[in-house]
mmCIF file of C-alpha atoms in Angstrom:
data_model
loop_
_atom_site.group_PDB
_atom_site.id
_atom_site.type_symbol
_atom_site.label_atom_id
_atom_site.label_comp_id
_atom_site.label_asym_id
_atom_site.label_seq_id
_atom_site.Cartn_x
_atom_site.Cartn_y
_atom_site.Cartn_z
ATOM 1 C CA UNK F 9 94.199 108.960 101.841
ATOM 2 C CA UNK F 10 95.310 109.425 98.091
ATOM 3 C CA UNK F 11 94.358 106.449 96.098
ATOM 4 C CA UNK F 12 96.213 105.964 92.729
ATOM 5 C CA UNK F 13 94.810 105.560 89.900
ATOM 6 C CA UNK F 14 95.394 102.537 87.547
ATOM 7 C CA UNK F 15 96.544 104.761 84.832
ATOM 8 C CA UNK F 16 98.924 106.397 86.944
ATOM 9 C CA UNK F 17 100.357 103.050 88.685
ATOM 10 C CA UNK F 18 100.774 101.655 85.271
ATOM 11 C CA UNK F 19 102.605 104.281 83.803
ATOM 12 C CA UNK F 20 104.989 104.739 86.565
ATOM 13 C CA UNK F 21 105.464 100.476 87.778
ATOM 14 C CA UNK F 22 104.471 99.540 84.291
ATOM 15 C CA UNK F 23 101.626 97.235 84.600
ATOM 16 C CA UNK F 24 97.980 97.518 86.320
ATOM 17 C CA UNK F 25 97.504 97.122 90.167
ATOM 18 C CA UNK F 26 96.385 94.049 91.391
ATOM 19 C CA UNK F 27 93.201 95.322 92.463
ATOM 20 C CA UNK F 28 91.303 97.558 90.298
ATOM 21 C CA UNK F 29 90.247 101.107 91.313
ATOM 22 C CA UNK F 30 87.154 101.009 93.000
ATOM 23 C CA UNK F 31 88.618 97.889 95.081
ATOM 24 C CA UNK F 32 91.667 99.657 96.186
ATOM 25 C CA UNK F 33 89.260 102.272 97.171
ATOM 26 C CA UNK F 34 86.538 100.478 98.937
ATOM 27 C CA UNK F 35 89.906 98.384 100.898
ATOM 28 C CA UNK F 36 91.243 101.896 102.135
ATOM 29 C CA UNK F 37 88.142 103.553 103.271
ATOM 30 C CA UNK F 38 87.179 100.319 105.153
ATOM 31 C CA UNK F 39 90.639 101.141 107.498
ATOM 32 C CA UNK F 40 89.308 102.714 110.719
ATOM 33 C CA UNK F 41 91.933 105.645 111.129
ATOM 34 C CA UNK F 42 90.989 106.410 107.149
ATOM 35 C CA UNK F 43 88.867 109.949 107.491
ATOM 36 C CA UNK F 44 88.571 110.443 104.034
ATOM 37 C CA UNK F 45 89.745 108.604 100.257
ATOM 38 C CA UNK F 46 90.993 111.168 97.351
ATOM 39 C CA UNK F 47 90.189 108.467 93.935
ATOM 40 C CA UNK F 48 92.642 108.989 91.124
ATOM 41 C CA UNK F 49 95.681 110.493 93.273
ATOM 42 C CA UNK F 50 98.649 110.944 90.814
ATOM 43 C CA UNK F 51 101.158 108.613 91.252
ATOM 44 C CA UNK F 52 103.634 111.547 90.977
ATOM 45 C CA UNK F 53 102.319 114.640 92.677
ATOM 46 C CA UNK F 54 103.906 118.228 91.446
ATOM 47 C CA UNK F 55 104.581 120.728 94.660
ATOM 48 C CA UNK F 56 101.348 122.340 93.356
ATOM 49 C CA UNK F 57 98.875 119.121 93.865
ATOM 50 C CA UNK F 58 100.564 118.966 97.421
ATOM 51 C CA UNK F 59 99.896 122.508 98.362
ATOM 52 C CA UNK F 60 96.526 121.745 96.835
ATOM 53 C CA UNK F 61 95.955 118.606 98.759
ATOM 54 C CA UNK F 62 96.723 120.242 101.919
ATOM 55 C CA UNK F 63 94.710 123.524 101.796
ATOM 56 C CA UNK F 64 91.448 121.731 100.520
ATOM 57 C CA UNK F 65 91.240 118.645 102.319
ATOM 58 C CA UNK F 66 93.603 119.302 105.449
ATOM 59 C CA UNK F 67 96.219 116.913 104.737
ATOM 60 C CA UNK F 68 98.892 117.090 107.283
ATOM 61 C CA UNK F 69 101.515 114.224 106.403
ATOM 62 C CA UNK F 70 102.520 112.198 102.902
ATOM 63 C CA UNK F 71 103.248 108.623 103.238
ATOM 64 C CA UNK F 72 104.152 105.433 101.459
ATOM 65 C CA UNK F 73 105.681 102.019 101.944
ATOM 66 C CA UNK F 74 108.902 101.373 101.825
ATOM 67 C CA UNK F 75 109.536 100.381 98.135
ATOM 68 C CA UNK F 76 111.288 102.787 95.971
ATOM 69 C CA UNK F 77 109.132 105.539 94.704
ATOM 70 C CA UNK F 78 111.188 106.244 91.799
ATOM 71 C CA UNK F 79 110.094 107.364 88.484
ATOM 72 C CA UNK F 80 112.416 108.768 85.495
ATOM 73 C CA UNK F 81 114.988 108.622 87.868
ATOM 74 C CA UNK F 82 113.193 111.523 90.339
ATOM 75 C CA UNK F 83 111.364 110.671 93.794
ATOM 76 C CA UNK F 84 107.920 110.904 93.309
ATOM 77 C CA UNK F 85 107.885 112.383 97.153
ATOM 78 C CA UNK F 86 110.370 114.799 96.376
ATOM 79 C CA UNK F 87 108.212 118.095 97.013
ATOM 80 C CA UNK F 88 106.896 116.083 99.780
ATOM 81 C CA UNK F 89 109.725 115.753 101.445
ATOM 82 C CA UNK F 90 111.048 119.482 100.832
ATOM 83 C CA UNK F 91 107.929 120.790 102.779
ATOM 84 C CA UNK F 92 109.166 118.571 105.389
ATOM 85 C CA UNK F 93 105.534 116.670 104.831
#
């Protein structure tokens, strides 16, 4: 599971997370179905960090909640979605 950096959530939301890094990332691993935690995941991913993603650490599936994931008017899921991931 891709964890977001603060950086990265700040820039695209505009303010810092709730939770800090290393919290976010200790609250994810601690989920039983959670095989593995990627720190610092971009907020928005290019086509070539999925394709990266998913040869190096077997990632079969990209998912979020269900608020908008819009930044600069583009979906940040947008390559996701075109590799039908």
């Amino acid at each position: 599971v891709g964890v977001n950096s603060d950086e990265s959530v700040a820039v695209a939301k505009g303010l810092k997370p709730v939770l800090n890094d290393l919290e976010r990332q200790r609250a994810v691993a601690a989920c039983r179905f959670v095989d593995e935690i990627i720190p610092a995941s971009p907020y928005v991913m290019s086509q070539a960090y999925i394709e990266e993603l998913m040869e190096t650490h077997g990632i079969d599936f990209f998912v979020h909640g269900d608020d908008p994931c819009i930044v600069d008017g583009q979906d940040v899921y947008e390559a996701a979605k075109r590799l039908g991931k």
